[in-house]
C-alpha atoms as a printed R data frame, in Angstrom:
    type eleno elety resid chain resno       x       y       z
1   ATOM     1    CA   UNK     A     1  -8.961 -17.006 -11.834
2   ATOM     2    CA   UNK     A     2 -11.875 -15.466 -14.244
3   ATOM     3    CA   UNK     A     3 -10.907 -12.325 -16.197
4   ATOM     4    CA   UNK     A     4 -13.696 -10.839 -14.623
5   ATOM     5    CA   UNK     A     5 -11.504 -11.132 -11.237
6   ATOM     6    CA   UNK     A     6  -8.415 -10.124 -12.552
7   ATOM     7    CA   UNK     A     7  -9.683  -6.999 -13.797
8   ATOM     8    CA   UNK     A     8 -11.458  -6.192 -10.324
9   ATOM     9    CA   UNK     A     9  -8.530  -6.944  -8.399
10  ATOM    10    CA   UNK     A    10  -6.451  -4.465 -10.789
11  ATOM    11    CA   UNK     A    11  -9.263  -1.632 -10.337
12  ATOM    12    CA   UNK     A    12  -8.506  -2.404  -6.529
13  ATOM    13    CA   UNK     A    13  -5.120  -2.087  -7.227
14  ATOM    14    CA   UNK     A    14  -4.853   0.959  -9.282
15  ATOM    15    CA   UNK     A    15  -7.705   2.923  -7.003
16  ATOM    16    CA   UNK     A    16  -4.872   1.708  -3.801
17  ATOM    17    CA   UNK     A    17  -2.193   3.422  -5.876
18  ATOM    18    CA   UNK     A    18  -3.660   6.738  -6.802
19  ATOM    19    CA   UNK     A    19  -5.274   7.452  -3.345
20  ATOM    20    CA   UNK     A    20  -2.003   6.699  -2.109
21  ATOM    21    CA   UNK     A    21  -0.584   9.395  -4.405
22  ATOM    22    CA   UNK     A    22  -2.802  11.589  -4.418
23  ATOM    23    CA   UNK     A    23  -2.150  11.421  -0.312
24  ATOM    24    CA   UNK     A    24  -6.274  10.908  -0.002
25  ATOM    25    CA   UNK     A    25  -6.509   9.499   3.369
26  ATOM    26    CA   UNK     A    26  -9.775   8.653   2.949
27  ATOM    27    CA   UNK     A    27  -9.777   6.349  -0.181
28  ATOM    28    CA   UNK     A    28  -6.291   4.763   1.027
29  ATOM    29    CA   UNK     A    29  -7.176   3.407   4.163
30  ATOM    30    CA   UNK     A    30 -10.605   2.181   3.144
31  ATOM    31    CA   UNK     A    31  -8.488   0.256   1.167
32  ATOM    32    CA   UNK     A    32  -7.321  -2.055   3.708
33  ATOM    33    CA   UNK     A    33  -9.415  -4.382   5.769
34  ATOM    34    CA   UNK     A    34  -9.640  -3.105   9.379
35  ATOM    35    CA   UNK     A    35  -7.153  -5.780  10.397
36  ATOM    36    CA   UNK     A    36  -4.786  -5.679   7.605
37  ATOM    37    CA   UNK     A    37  -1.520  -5.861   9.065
38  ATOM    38    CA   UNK     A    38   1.669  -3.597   7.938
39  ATOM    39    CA   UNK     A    39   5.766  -4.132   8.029
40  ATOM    40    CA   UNK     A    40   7.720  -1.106   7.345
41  ATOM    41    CA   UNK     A    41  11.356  -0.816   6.996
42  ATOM    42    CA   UNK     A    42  11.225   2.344   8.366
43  ATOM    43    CA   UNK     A    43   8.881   1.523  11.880
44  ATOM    44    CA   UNK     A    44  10.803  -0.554  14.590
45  ATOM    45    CA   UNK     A    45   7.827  -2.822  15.126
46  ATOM    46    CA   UNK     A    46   5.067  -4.360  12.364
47  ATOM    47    CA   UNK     A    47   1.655  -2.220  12.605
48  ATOM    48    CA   UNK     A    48  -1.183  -4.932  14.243
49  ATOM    49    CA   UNK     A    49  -4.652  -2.759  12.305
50  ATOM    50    CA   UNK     A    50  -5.235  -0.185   9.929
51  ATOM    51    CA   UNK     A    51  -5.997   1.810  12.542
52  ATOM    52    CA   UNK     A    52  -2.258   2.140  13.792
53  ATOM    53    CA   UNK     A    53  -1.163   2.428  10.882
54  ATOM    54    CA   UNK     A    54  -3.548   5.466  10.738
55  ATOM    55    CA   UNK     A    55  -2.326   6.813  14.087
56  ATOM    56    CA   UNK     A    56   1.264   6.834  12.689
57  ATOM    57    CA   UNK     A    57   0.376   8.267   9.495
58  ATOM    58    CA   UNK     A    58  -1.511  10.897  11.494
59  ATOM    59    CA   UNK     A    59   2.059  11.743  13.420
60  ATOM    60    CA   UNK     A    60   3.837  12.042  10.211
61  ATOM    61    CA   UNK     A    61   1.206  14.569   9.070
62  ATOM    62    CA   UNK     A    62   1.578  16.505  11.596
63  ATOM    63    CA   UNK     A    63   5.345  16.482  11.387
64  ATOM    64    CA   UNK     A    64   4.769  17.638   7.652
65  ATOM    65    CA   UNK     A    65   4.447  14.529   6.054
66  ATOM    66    CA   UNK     A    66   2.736  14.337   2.909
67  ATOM    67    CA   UNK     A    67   2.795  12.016  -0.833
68  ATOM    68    CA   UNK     A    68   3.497  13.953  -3.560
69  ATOM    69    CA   UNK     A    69   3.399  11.247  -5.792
70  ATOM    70    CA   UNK     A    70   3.697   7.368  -6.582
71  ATOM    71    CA   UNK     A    71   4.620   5.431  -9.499
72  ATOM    72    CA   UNK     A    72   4.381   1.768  -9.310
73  ATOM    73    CA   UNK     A    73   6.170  -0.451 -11.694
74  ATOM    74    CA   UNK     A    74   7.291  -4.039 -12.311
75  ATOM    75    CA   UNK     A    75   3.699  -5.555 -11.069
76  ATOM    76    CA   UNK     A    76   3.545  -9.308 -10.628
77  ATOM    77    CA   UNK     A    77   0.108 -10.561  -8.847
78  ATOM    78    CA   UNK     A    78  -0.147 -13.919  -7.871
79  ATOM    79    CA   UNK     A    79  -2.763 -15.909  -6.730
80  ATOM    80    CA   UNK     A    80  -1.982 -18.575  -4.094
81  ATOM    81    CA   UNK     A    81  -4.826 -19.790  -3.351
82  ATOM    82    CA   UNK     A    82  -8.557 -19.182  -4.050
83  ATOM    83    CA   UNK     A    83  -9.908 -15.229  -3.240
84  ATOM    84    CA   UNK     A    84  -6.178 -14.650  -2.357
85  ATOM    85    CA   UNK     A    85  -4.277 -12.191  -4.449
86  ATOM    86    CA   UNK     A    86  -0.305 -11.165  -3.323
87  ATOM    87    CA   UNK     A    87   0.742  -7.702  -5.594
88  ATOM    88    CA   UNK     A    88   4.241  -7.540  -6.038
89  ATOM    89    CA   UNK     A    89   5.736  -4.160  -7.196
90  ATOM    90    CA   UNK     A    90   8.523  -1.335  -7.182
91  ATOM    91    CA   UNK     A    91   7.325   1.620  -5.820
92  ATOM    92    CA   UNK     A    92   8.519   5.032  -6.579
93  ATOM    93    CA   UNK     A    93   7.270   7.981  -4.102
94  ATOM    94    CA   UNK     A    94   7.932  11.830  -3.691
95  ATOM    95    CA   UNK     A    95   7.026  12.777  -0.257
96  ATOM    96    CA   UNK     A    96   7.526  16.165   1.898
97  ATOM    97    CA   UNK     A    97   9.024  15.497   5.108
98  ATOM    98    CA   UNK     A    98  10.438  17.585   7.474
99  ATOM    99    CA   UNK     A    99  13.829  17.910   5.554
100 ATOM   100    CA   UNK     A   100  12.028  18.954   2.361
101 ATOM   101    CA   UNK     A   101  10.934  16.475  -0.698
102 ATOM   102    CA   UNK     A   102  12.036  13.150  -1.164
103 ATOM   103    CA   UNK     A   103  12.271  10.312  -3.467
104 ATOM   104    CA   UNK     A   104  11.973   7.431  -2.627
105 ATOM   105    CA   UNK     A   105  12.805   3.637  -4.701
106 ATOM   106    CA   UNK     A   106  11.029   0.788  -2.905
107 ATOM   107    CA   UNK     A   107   9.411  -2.296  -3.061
108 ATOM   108    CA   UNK     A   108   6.184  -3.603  -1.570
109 ATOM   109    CA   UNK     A   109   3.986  -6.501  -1.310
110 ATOM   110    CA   UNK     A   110   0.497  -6.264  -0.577
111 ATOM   111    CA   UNK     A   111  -1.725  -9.251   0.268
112 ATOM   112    CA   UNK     A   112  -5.405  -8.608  -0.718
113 ATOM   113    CA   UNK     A   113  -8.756 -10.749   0.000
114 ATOM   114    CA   UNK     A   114 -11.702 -11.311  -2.054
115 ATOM   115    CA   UNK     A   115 -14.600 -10.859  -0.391
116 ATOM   116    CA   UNK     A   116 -17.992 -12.372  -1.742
117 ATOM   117    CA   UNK     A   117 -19.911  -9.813  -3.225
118 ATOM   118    CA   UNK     A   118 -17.960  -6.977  -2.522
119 ATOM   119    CA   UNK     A   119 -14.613  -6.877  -4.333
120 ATOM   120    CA   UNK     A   120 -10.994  -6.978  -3.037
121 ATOM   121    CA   UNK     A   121  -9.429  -5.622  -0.152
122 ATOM   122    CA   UNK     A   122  -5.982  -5.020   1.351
123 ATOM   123    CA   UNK     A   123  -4.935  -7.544   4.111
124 ATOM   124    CA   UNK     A   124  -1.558  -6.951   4.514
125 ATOM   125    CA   UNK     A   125   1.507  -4.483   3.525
126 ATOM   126    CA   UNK     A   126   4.914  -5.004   3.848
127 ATOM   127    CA   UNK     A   127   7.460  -2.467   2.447
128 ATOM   128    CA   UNK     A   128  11.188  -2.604   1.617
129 ATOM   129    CA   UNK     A   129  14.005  -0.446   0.653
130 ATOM   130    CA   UNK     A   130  14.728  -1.162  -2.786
131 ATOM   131    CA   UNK     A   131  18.220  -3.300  -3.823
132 ATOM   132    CA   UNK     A   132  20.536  -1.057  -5.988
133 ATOM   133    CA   UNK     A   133  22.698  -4.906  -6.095
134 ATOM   134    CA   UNK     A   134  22.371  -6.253  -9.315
């Protein structure tokens, strides 16, 4: 893959990250393709669009949900195949819930695309709760 890649796919990346963090709805889910696809740990079934996942993130809002923060770590991108880039990383979040803020230690994969002429974007997300097992 040409540098030139590599550092656009990190941009993508990083911009994912702080819009994430920074709990701007706007940026984050222009971030993902209209049919990225997402798995949760914490959702009983696996998200079909961005637009679900938008639905549900809507409900959480209005339950009090909100990022406070997010700190990824341990990054590892791989790319499988041509314009196909899989992020690896440990996530750490504060979010405000209904209980009151939380921290939480995960780990996520995100599948992104390259599209020609217009950068990378997020196909799929699939988020686990982190091992404490060493």
């Amino acid at each position: 893959m040409a540098d030139t890649n590599t550092a656009d796919l990190q941009h993508t990346i990083d911009a994912l990250i702080r819009a994430f963090g920074e709990h701007d709805t706007t940026a984050y889910f222009s971030s993902f393709s209209p049919d990225a696809t997402f798995v949760f740990y914490t959702h009983p079934v696996p998200l079909p669009s961005r637009d679900a996942y938008r639905d549900l993130w809507t409900e959480w809002e209005s339950a009090g949900f909100r990022v406070l923060a997010c700190r990824s770590s341990e990054q590892n991108v791989a790319f499988p195949a041509p314009d196909v880039a899989v992020l690896t990383h440990r996530v750490g979040t504060t979010v405000r819930d209904s209980t009151g803020t939380v921290e939480l230690d995960e780990r996520e994969t995100i599948l992104f695309r390259r599209r020609e002429g217009s950068g990378w974007i997020a196909v799929h997300e699939h988020l686990s709760p982190q091992s404490n097992t060493a």
